[in-house]
Each structure stands twice: as structure tokens, then as C-alpha cells.
């Protein structure tokens, strides 16, 4: 039975990494498009002010707790989320399953060449992959039509266009697919391609990954102001 809790009214699944991967495998055999969202504090704040994103989260097949802020917010209301289930970890695990089970995969997003490099790195880690298409995240309408056409050959679709563009794009363009799982993965191709290093383990363990990202990309400061706003709102609304 699916268990969800709400963080500032935004639904989040009480789910572990292992359960997420198991569920995705089941969903590939169930009719309809299955949207997997990995939600962090920034996304929760965005969803509060964006009814389209909010309804996508409500309808999603899985919303994982991606981010220390979401775990912390649940604790403030004496609720418990077992662990972070991050976009990057979900991506790596699903590619590993895709290789083992020869699942057809489509990769959309990031700057030209990045997803291709990410796939090459992944193949070194997990073995050969059945990639039915790769396209960067900067396309015109004609290219978009051929991307959507090619996606019909996939069972697993990764979309890296940033939040909330990727979630809205999946909803608007892929709802006709069936027996397919689509995951919005933000900057994961950049990380796997080696463009952006991941935070050192001690920072991840101390819930400081956000600080490392800020150190690498100081221009994120504007977006990251969502984090203190999120914390303030959680404390103000403590049940
Ligand atoms: N991106 C893209 N097309 C766009 C806008 C962004 O492919 O029109 C890509 C961008 O190159 C980057 C990713 O989307 O690879 C967004 O990464 P970010 O770390 O900002 O993701 P978020 O924090 O929003 O999950």
C-alpha cells in the first residue's frame, strides 16, 4: 500500500531507494504513463506557487523525498521519511536495471553532447545499454515531434530540462504513452558526464549537499533562497 505524507501540503511518498526501484519496475508493466518526480525543498516551494506543478505532483506515480530539507520538514511534524531518494541515485540505479534487463531507454536534456557522455560513462559502470534515442534539451518544434515519436520505442525515459520545465514537458507531451516510466532528473546528466562533481560524502552525510552546489555555482544563490523560505514556512506551519 502506497504511503504518502504532506510537506507544506505537497504530497511526498514514504519510500526508500530500494522500494522506488522495485515500484518503477512494476510500473513499466502497468498501463498508462507513470511519472516519477524527485522532490526537494526548492520544488516544494515552487509547487506551492505553481498550480500546474502542484497537480503534477498530486498525480505522479511516485514522488520521492530528494533532499535533506524534505526529511527535516517531516521531522518537524513528528513524521518520518526513511531516507533521501535523490534524482541522481535513482538515475544510476535505473540505468543499472535497464542494462541487466535490456530495457529500452530514451535520454532527453542537458547541453549538446552531455547526455551522450553520461551514457558512455554509465555503460562503463553498468554494462551495455539499449538506448533508443538521445537528444539535448535545446530543441525546436520539429525536433520535438521526432523526439516524442522516438520515445514511443522506450520503456524508461529520462528528462533533464530542469524543474519545473521537465515535469510540465512530461505531462504535456507524454501522457499518451502506456507501460512507460518517465523521470525528471534535473542536472543528473551533467553530474554523470563529469561536468559537475557531486559533493564529498561527509557533506552529503551532514545534509550539506546544497552548500556544495552553491560553492560550485554561486549564481544559484537566488534560487537557493527558497531553502530558508522553506524552513521558515515549515516552522511557521508546524502542526
Ligand atoms: N536544460 C535543458 N534545456 C532547457 C533548460 C535546461 O536541457 O531548456 C538542462 C540544463 O542544461 C541542465 C538541466 O537542464 O542540464 C538543469 O539542471 P539543474 O541542475 O538546474 O536542475 P534542477 O536543479 O532544476 O533540477
PDB file of C-alpha atoms and ligand atoms in Angstrom:
ATOM      1  CA  UNK A   1       0.000   0.000   0.000  1.00  0.00           C
ATOM      2  CA  UNK A   2       1.281   3.421  -1.012  1.00  0.00           C
ATOM      3  CA  UNK A   3       2.034   5.685   1.961  1.00  0.00           C
ATOM      4  CA  UNK A   4       2.260   9.426   1.463  1.00  0.00           C
ATOM      5  CA  UNK A   5       2.706  12.371   3.777  1.00  0.00           C
ATOM      6  CA  UNK A   6       2.444  16.031   3.054  1.00  0.00           C
ATOM      7  CA  UNK A   7       5.184  18.640   3.293  1.00  0.00           C
ATOM      8  CA  UNK A   8       3.581  22.098   3.153  1.00  0.00           C
ATOM      9  CA  UNK A   9       0.580  20.398   1.508  1.00  0.00           C
ATOM     10  CA  UNK A  10       2.763  18.874  -1.191  1.00  0.00           C
ATOM     11  CA  UNK A  11       2.444  15.064  -1.300  1.00  0.00           C
ATOM     12  CA  UNK A  12       5.642  13.055  -0.802  1.00  0.00           C
ATOM     13  CA  UNK A  13       5.843   9.256  -0.776  1.00  0.00           C
ATOM     14  CA  UNK A  14       7.190   7.482   2.290  1.00  0.00           C
ATOM     15  CA  UNK A  15       9.510   5.335   0.232  1.00  0.00           C
ATOM     16  CA  UNK A  16      13.082   4.033   0.227  1.00  0.00           C
ATOM     17  CA  UNK A  17      15.513   3.829  -2.664  1.00  0.00           C
ATOM     18  CA  UNK A  18      15.010   0.065  -2.938  1.00  0.00           C
ATOM     19  CA  UNK A  19      11.212   0.379  -2.951  1.00  0.00           C
ATOM     20  CA  UNK A  20      11.380   3.125  -5.587  1.00  0.00           C
ATOM     21  CA  UNK A  21      13.369   0.928  -7.950  1.00  0.00           C
ATOM     22  CA  UNK A  22      11.054  -2.052  -7.345  1.00  0.00           C
ATOM     23  CA  UNK A  23       7.980   0.087  -7.964  1.00  0.00           C
ATOM     24  CA  UNK A  24       9.398   1.536 -11.194  1.00  0.00           C
ATOM     25  CA  UNK A  25       9.909  -1.993 -12.498  1.00  0.00           C
ATOM     26  CA  UNK A  26       6.278  -2.870 -11.711  1.00  0.00           C
ATOM     27  CA  UNK A  27       5.015   0.337 -13.313  1.00  0.00           C
ATOM     28  CA  UNK A  28       6.698  -0.485 -16.630  1.00  0.00           C
ATOM     29  CA  UNK A  29       4.201  -3.352 -16.858  1.00  0.00           C
ATOM     30  CA  UNK A  30       1.131  -1.320 -15.916  1.00  0.00           C
ATOM     31  CA  UNK A  31      -0.951   0.670 -18.425  1.00  0.00           C
ATOM     32  CA  UNK A  32      -0.575   4.435 -18.702  1.00  0.00           C
ATOM     33  CA  UNK A  33       2.331   6.827 -18.386  1.00  0.00           C
ATOM     34  CA  UNK A  34       3.981   6.735 -14.962  1.00  0.00           C
ATOM     35  CA  UNK A  35       5.635   9.924 -13.868  1.00  0.00           C
ATOM     36  CA  UNK A  36       8.360   9.743 -11.238  1.00  0.00           C
ATOM     37  CA  UNK A  37       9.275  13.017  -9.531  1.00  0.00           C
ATOM     38  CA  UNK A  38      12.141  13.570  -7.125  1.00  0.00           C
ATOM     39  CA  UNK A  39      11.112  16.453  -4.859  1.00  0.00           C
ATOM     40  CA  UNK A  40      13.385  18.715  -2.839  1.00  0.00           C
ATOM     41  CA  UNK A  41      12.673  21.884  -0.819  1.00  0.00           C
ATOM     42  CA  UNK A  42      13.014  24.111  -3.882  1.00  0.00           C
ATOM     43  CA  UNK A  43      10.422  22.061  -5.740  1.00  0.00           C
ATOM     44  CA  UNK A  44       8.005  22.105  -2.798  1.00  0.00           C
ATOM     45  CA  UNK A  45       8.229  25.908  -2.688  1.00  0.00           C
ATOM     46  CA  UNK A  46       7.730  26.125  -6.455  1.00  0.00           C
ATOM     47  CA  UNK A  47       4.718  23.791  -6.317  1.00  0.00           C
ATOM     48  CA  UNK A  48       3.081  25.950  -3.653  1.00  0.00           C
ATOM     49  CA  UNK A  49       3.001  28.843  -6.107  1.00  0.00           C
ATOM     50  CA  UNK A  50       2.510  26.845  -9.317  1.00  0.00           C
ATOM     51  CA  UNK A  51      -0.834  25.007  -9.587  1.00  0.00           C
ATOM     52  CA  UNK A  52       0.288  23.063 -12.682  1.00  0.00           C
ATOM     53  CA  UNK A  53       3.362  21.686 -10.912  1.00  0.00           C
ATOM     54  CA  UNK A  54       1.269  21.025  -7.802  1.00  0.00           C
ATOM     55  CA  UNK A  55      -1.270  18.944  -9.743  1.00  0.00           C
ATOM     56  CA  UNK A  56       1.552  17.023 -11.456  1.00  0.00           C
ATOM     57  CA  UNK A  57       2.927  16.109  -8.023  1.00  0.00           C
ATOM     58  CA  UNK A  58      -0.540  15.065  -6.854  1.00  0.00           C
ATOM     59  CA  UNK A  59      -0.986  12.812  -9.916  1.00  0.00           C
ATOM     60  CA  UNK A  60       2.578  11.422 -10.066  1.00  0.00           C
ATOM     61  CA  UNK A  61       3.056   7.679  -9.613  1.00  0.00           C
ATOM     62  CA  UNK A  62       5.986   8.280  -7.259  1.00  0.00           C
ATOM     63  CA  UNK A  63       7.241  11.458  -5.551  1.00  0.00           C
ATOM     64  CA  UNK A  64      10.493  10.623  -3.795  1.00  0.00           C
ATOM     65  CA  UNK A  65      11.955  12.650  -0.924  1.00  0.00           C
ATOM     66  CA  UNK A  66      15.012  14.090  -2.701  1.00  0.00           C
ATOM     67  CA  UNK A  67      16.750  16.420  -0.304  1.00  0.00           C
ATOM     68  CA  UNK A  68      17.597  16.911   3.319  1.00  0.00           C
ATOM     69  CA  UNK A  69      15.064  19.746   3.642  1.00  0.00           C
ATOM     70  CA  UNK A  70      12.119  17.465   2.938  1.00  0.00           C
ATOM     71  CA  UNK A  71      13.269  14.914   5.550  1.00  0.00           C
ATOM     72  CA  UNK A  72      13.785  17.715   8.065  1.00  0.00           C
ATOM     73  CA  UNK A  73      10.330  19.156   7.340  1.00  0.00           C
ATOM     74  CA  UNK A  74       8.665  15.795   8.019  1.00  0.00           C
ATOM     75  CA  UNK A  75      10.543  15.533  11.342  1.00  0.00           C
ATOM     76  CA  UNK A  76       9.175  18.924  12.395  1.00  0.00           C
ATOM     77  CA  UNK A  77       5.701  17.384  12.306  1.00  0.00           C
ATOM     78  CA  UNK A  78       6.820  14.179  14.040  1.00  0.00           C
ATOM     79  CA  UNK A  79       6.629  12.246  10.804  1.00  0.00           C
ATOM     80  CA  UNK A  80       9.392  10.189   9.311  1.00  0.00           C
ATOM     81  CA  UNK A  81      10.749   9.726   5.822  1.00  0.00           C
ATOM     82  CA  UNK A  82      13.163   6.779   5.816  1.00  0.00           C
ATOM     83  CA  UNK A  83      15.909   8.229   3.603  1.00  0.00           C
ATOM     84  CA  UNK A  84      16.766  10.598   0.779  1.00  0.00           C
ATOM     85  CA  UNK A  85      15.912   9.164  -2.608  1.00  0.00           C
ATOM     86  CA  UNK A  86      17.775  11.552  -4.887  1.00  0.00           C
ATOM     87  CA  UNK A  87      17.376  12.062  -8.618  1.00  0.00           C
ATOM     88  CA  UNK A  88      20.999  11.166  -9.273  1.00  0.00           C
ATOM     89  CA  UNK A  89      20.864   7.920  -7.268  1.00  0.00           C
ATOM     90  CA  UNK A  90      17.543   6.903  -8.852  1.00  0.00           C
ATOM     91  CA  UNK A  91      19.039   7.611 -12.286  1.00  0.00           C
ATOM     92  CA  UNK A  92      22.123   5.466 -11.663  1.00  0.00           C
ATOM     93  CA  UNK A  93      20.081   2.586 -10.205  1.00  0.00           C
ATOM     94  CA  UNK A  94      17.574   2.630 -13.054  1.00  0.00           C
ATOM     95  CA  UNK A  95      20.327   2.602 -15.668  1.00  0.00           C
ATOM     96  CA  UNK A  96      21.821  -0.401 -13.898  1.00  0.00           C
ATOM     97  CA  UNK A  97      18.456  -2.226 -14.016  1.00  0.00           C
ATOM     98  CA  UNK A  98      17.996  -1.144 -17.655  1.00  0.00           C
ATOM     99  CA  UNK A  99      21.315  -2.755 -18.553  1.00  0.00           C
ATOM    100  CA  UNK A 100      20.576  -6.008 -16.686  1.00  0.00           C
ATOM    101  CA  UNK A 101      17.070  -6.332 -18.164  1.00  0.00           C
ATOM    102  CA  UNK A 102      17.797  -4.820 -21.583  1.00  0.00           C
ATOM    103  CA  UNK A 103      15.112  -2.143 -21.111  1.00  0.00           C
ATOM    104  CA  UNK A 104      14.854   0.398 -23.960  1.00  0.00           C
ATOM    105  CA  UNK A 105      15.782   3.880 -22.712  1.00  0.00           C
ATOM    106  CA  UNK A 106      15.439   7.430 -24.106  1.00  0.00           C
ATOM    107  CA  UNK A 107      17.599  10.277 -22.730  1.00  0.00           C
ATOM    108  CA  UNK A 108      16.443  13.859 -23.239  1.00  0.00           C
ATOM    109  CA  UNK A 109      18.056  17.034 -21.950  1.00  0.00           C
ATOM    110  CA  UNK A 110      21.187  18.944 -20.947  1.00  0.00           C
ATOM    111  CA  UNK A 111      23.554  20.791 -23.309  1.00  0.00           C
ATOM    112  CA  UNK A 112      24.561  19.141 -26.619  1.00  0.00           C
ATOM    113  CA  UNK A 113      26.835  16.127 -26.075  1.00  0.00           C
ATOM    114  CA  UNK A 114      26.305  15.916 -22.310  1.00  0.00           C
ATOM    115  CA  UNK A 115      23.700  13.099 -22.230  1.00  0.00           C
ATOM    116  CA  UNK A 116      25.801  11.122 -24.723  1.00  0.00           C
ATOM    117  CA  UNK A 117      28.868  11.450 -22.495  1.00  0.00           C
ATOM    118  CA  UNK A 118      26.762  10.495 -19.470  1.00  0.00           C
ATOM    119  CA  UNK A 119      25.553   7.342 -21.264  1.00  0.00           C
ATOM    120  CA  UNK A 120      29.151   6.410 -22.203  1.00  0.00           C
ATOM    121  CA  UNK A 121      30.192   6.769 -18.544  1.00  0.00           C
ATOM    122  CA  UNK A 122      27.166   4.760 -17.401  1.00  0.00           C
ATOM    123  CA  UNK A 123      27.907   1.958 -19.855  1.00  0.00           C
ATOM    124  CA  UNK A 124      31.384   1.687 -18.349  1.00  0.00           C
ATOM    125  CA  UNK A 125      29.767   1.364 -14.891  1.00  0.00           C
ATOM    126  CA  UNK A 126      26.735  -0.838 -15.574  1.00  0.00           C
ATOM    127  CA  UNK A 127      27.349  -2.535 -18.922  1.00  0.00           C
ATOM    128  CA  UNK A 128      25.741  -2.095 -22.338  1.00  0.00           C
ATOM    129  CA  UNK A 129      22.504  -0.138 -22.598  1.00  0.00           C
ATOM    130  CA  UNK A 130      19.716  -0.270 -25.133  1.00  0.00           C
ATOM    131  CA  UNK A 131      19.420   3.446 -25.935  1.00  0.00           C
ATOM    132  CA  UNK A 132      16.584   4.145 -28.392  1.00  0.00           C
ATOM    133  CA  UNK A 133      17.312   7.869 -28.557  1.00  0.00           C
ATOM    134  CA  UNK A 134      19.337  10.721 -27.102  1.00  0.00           C
ATOM    135  CA  UNK A 135      18.654  14.414 -27.644  1.00  0.00           C
ATOM    136  CA  UNK A 136      19.932  17.544 -25.934  1.00  0.00           C
ATOM    137  CA  UNK A 137      17.496  19.801 -24.120  1.00  0.00           C
ATOM    138  CA  UNK A 138      17.511  22.658 -26.620  1.00  0.00           C
ATOM    139  CA  UNK A 139      15.205  21.694 -29.488  1.00  0.00           C
ATOM    140  CA  UNK A 140      12.745  23.334 -31.912  1.00  0.00           C
ATOM    141  CA  UNK A 141       9.165  22.223 -32.554  1.00  0.00           C
ATOM    142  CA  UNK A 142      10.070  19.904 -35.445  1.00  0.00           C
ATOM    143  CA  UNK A 143      12.786  18.228 -33.417  1.00  0.00           C
ATOM    144  CA  UNK A 144      10.352  17.957 -30.520  1.00  0.00           C
ATOM    145  CA  UNK A 145       7.920  15.980 -32.673  1.00  0.00           C
ATOM    146  CA  UNK A 146      10.592  13.499 -33.704  1.00  0.00           C
ATOM    147  CA  UNK A 147      11.802  13.192 -30.080  1.00  0.00           C
ATOM    148  CA  UNK A 148       8.248  12.357 -28.957  1.00  0.00           C
ATOM    149  CA  UNK A 149       7.902   9.856 -31.825  1.00  0.00           C
ATOM    150  CA  UNK A 150      11.142   8.096 -30.864  1.00  0.00           C
ATOM    151  CA  UNK A 151      10.111   7.982 -27.210  1.00  0.00           C
ATOM    152  CA  UNK A 152       7.313   5.550 -28.139  1.00  0.00           C
ATOM    153  CA  UNK A 153      10.065   2.899 -28.512  1.00  0.00           C
ATOM    154  CA  UNK A 154      11.231   3.361 -24.904  1.00  0.00           C
ATOM    155  CA  UNK A 155      10.015   1.884 -21.605  1.00  0.00           C
ATOM    156  CA  UNK A 156      12.124   4.222 -19.493  1.00  0.00           C
ATOM    157  CA  UNK A 157      12.510   7.935 -20.312  1.00  0.00           C
ATOM    158  CA  UNK A 158      14.860  10.353 -18.566  1.00  0.00           C
ATOM    159  CA  UNK A 159      14.100  14.048 -18.991  1.00  0.00           C
ATOM    160  CA  UNK A 160      16.712  16.579 -17.834  1.00  0.00           C
ATOM    161  CA  UNK A 161      15.306  20.045 -18.565  1.00  0.00           C
ATOM    162  CA  UNK A 162      15.369  21.460 -15.004  1.00  0.00           C
ATOM    163  CA  UNK A 163      12.462  21.957 -12.595  1.00  0.00           C
ATOM    164  CA  UNK A 164       9.599  22.602 -13.364  1.00  0.00           C
ATOM    165  CA  UNK A 165      10.147  22.558 -17.142  1.00  0.00           C
ATOM    166  CA  UNK A 166      10.825  18.807 -17.261  1.00  0.00           C
ATOM    167  CA  UNK A 167       7.757  17.914 -15.146  1.00  0.00           C
ATOM    168  CA  UNK A 168       5.476  20.082 -17.293  1.00  0.00           C
ATOM    169  CA  UNK A 169       7.036  18.777 -20.526  1.00  0.00           C
ATOM    170  CA  UNK A 170       6.440  15.153 -19.472  1.00  0.00           C
ATOM    171  CA  UNK A 171       2.826  15.910 -18.566  1.00  0.00           C
ATOM    172  CA  UNK A 172       2.120  17.828 -21.777  1.00  0.00           C
ATOM    173  CA  UNK A 173       3.867  15.562 -24.267  1.00  0.00           C
ATOM    174  CA  UNK A 174       3.995  12.002 -22.939  1.00  0.00           C
ATOM    175  CA  UNK A 175       0.565  11.326 -21.435  1.00  0.00           C
ATOM    176  CA  UNK A 176      -0.425   9.198 -24.466  1.00  0.00           C
ATOM    177  CA  UNK A 177       2.269   6.577 -23.713  1.00  0.00           C
ATOM    178  CA  UNK A 178       1.478   3.344 -21.881  1.00  0.00           C
ATOM    179  CA  UNK A 179       3.611   0.972 -19.844  1.00  0.00           C
ATOM    180  CA  UNK A 180       6.268   3.685 -19.726  1.00  0.00           C
ATOM    181  CA  UNK A 181       8.039   5.393 -16.820  1.00  0.00           C
ATOM    182  CA  UNK A 182       9.289   8.977 -17.253  1.00  0.00           C
ATOM    183  CA  UNK A 183      11.619  10.549 -14.688  1.00  0.00           C
ATOM    184  CA  UNK A 184      12.616  14.211 -14.429  1.00  0.00           C
ATOM    185  CA  UNK A 185      16.282  14.233 -13.435  1.00  0.00           C
ATOM    186  CA  UNK A 186      17.398  17.905 -13.424  1.00  0.00           C
ATOM    187  CA  UNK A 187      21.166  18.210 -13.651  1.00  0.00           C
ATOM    188  CA  UNK A 188      21.905  14.461 -13.342  1.00  0.00           C
ATOM    189  CA  UNK A 189      23.355  14.082 -16.854  1.00  0.00           C
ATOM    190  CA  UNK A 190      25.751  16.944 -16.062  1.00  0.00           C
ATOM    191  CA  UNK A 191      26.908  15.156 -12.902  1.00  0.00           C
ATOM    192  CA  UNK A 192      27.257  11.727 -14.589  1.00  0.00           C
ATOM    193  CA  UNK A 193      29.038  13.262 -17.594  1.00  0.00           C
ATOM    194  CA  UNK A 194      31.551  14.681 -15.115  1.00  0.00           C
ATOM    195  CA  UNK A 195      30.650  18.345 -15.713  1.00  0.00           C
ATOM    196  CA  UNK A 196      29.567  18.936 -12.122  1.00  0.00           C
ATOM    197  CA  UNK A 197      31.164  16.928  -9.326  1.00  0.00           C
ATOM    198  CA  UNK A 198      28.972  15.573  -6.566  1.00  0.00           C
ATOM    199  CA  UNK A 199      29.508  16.850  -3.013  1.00  0.00           C
ATOM    200  CA  UNK A 200      32.048  14.946  -0.882  1.00  0.00           C
ATOM    201  CA  UNK A 201      30.489  12.159   1.160  1.00  0.00           C
ATOM    202  CA  UNK A 202      30.963  13.944   4.502  1.00  0.00           C
ATOM    203  CA  UNK A 203      28.930  16.876   3.146  1.00  0.00           C
ATOM    204  CA  UNK A 204      26.191  14.544   1.846  1.00  0.00           C
ATOM    205  CA  UNK A 205      26.093  12.762   5.220  1.00  0.00           C
ATOM    206  CA  UNK A 206      25.778  16.066   7.064  1.00  0.00           C
ATOM    207  CA  UNK A 207      22.977  17.251   4.794  1.00  0.00           C
ATOM    208  CA  UNK A 208      25.212  19.897   3.238  1.00  0.00           C
ATOM    209  CA  UNK A 209      24.940  18.964  -0.434  1.00  0.00           C
ATOM    210  CA  UNK A 210      23.069  22.227  -1.125  1.00  0.00           C
ATOM    211  CA  UNK A 211      26.022  24.213   0.263  1.00  0.00           C
ATOM    212  CA  UNK A 212      28.454  22.430  -2.048  1.00  0.00           C
ATOM    213  CA  UNK A 213      26.267  23.185  -5.078  1.00  0.00           C
ATOM    214  CA  UNK A 214      26.231  26.829  -4.058  1.00  0.00           C
ATOM    215  CA  UNK A 215      30.026  26.800  -3.738  1.00  0.00           C
ATOM    216  CA  UNK A 216      30.316  25.390  -7.292  1.00  0.00           C
ATOM    217  CA  UNK A 217      27.664  27.624  -8.831  1.00  0.00           C
ATOM    218  CA  UNK A 218      27.322  30.848  -6.801  1.00  0.00           C
ATOM    219  CA  UNK A 219      24.737  32.117  -9.291  1.00  0.00           C
ATOM    220  CA  UNK A 220      22.300  29.609  -7.767  1.00  0.00           C
ATOM    221  CA  UNK A 221      22.007  31.880  -4.709  1.00  0.00           C
ATOM    222  CA  UNK A 222      18.734  33.427  -5.960  1.00  0.00           C
ATOM    223  CA  UNK A 223      17.099  30.031  -6.433  1.00  0.00           C
ATOM    224  CA  UNK A 224      18.535  28.772  -3.176  1.00  0.00           C
ATOM    225  CA  UNK A 225      16.814  31.474  -1.182  1.00  0.00           C
ATOM    226  CA  UNK A 226      13.906  29.041  -1.484  1.00  0.00           C
ATOM    227  CA  UNK A 227      15.604  26.916   1.222  1.00  0.00           C
ATOM    228  CA  UNK A 228      15.464  29.413   4.140  1.00  0.00           C
ATOM    229  CA  UNK A 229      11.973  30.423   2.961  1.00  0.00           C
ATOM    230  CA  UNK A 230      11.014  26.740   3.010  1.00  0.00           C
ATOM    231  CA  UNK A 231      12.411  26.273   6.539  1.00  0.00           C
ATOM    232  CA  UNK A 232      10.660  29.386   7.795  1.00  0.00           C
ATOM    233  CA  UNK A 233       7.324  28.283   6.293  1.00  0.00           C
ATOM    234  CA  UNK A 234       7.664  24.750   7.713  1.00  0.00           C
ATOM    235  CA  UNK A 235       8.334  26.101  11.219  1.00  0.00           C
ATOM    236  CA  UNK A 236       5.503  28.625  10.956  1.00  0.00           C
ATOM    237  CA  UNK A 237       3.063  25.863   9.900  1.00  0.00           C
ATOM    238  CA  UNK A 238       4.246  23.291  12.434  1.00  0.00           C
ATOM    239  CA  UNK A 239       1.316  21.090  13.360  1.00  0.00           C
TER     240      UNK A 239
HETATM  241  N1  LIG B   1      18.262  22.321 -19.580  1.00  0.00           N
HETATM  242  C1  LIG B   1      17.885  21.874 -20.832  1.00  0.00           C
HETATM  243  N2  LIG B   1      17.027  22.633 -21.575  1.00  0.00           N
HETATM  244  C2  LIG B   1      16.496  23.804 -21.110  1.00  0.00           C
HETATM  245  C3  LIG B   1      16.869  24.228 -19.809  1.00  0.00           C
HETATM  246  C4  LIG B   1      17.753  23.459 -19.052  1.00  0.00           C
HETATM  247  O1  LIG B   1      18.322  20.814 -21.265  1.00  0.00           O
HETATM  248  O2  LIG B   1      15.717  24.425 -21.829  1.00  0.00           O
HETATM  249  C5  LIG B   1      19.173  21.473 -18.798  1.00  0.00           C
HETATM  250  C6  LIG B   1      20.449  22.130 -18.343  1.00  0.00           C
HETATM  251  O3  LIG B   1      21.413  22.084 -19.380  1.00  0.00           O
HETATM  252  C7  LIG B   1      20.810  21.248 -17.162  1.00  0.00           C
HETATM  253  C8  LIG B   1      19.454  20.828 -16.597  1.00  0.00           C
HETATM  254  O4  LIG B   1      18.511  21.110 -17.620  1.00  0.00           O
HETATM  255  O5  LIG B   1      21.484  20.088 -17.617  1.00  0.00           O
HETATM  256  C9  LIG B   1      19.011  21.597 -15.350  1.00  0.00           C
HETATM  257  O6  LIG B   1      19.886  21.358 -14.345  1.00  0.00           O
HETATM  258  P1  LIG B   1      19.668  21.937 -12.884  1.00  0.00           P
HETATM  259  O7  LIG B   1      20.818  21.485 -12.069  1.00  0.00           O
HETATM  260  O8  LIG B   1      19.364  23.415 -12.942  1.00  0.00           O
HETATM  261  O9  LIG B   1      18.364  21.129 -12.467  1.00  0.00           O
HETATM  262  P2  LIG B   1      17.343  21.397 -11.292  1.00  0.00           P
HETATM  263  O10 LIG B   1      18.128  21.964 -10.131  1.00  0.00           O
HETATM  264  O11 LIG B   1      16.326  22.336 -11.846  1.00  0.00           O
HETATM  265  O12 LIG B   1      16.781  20.036 -11.013  1.00  0.00           O
END
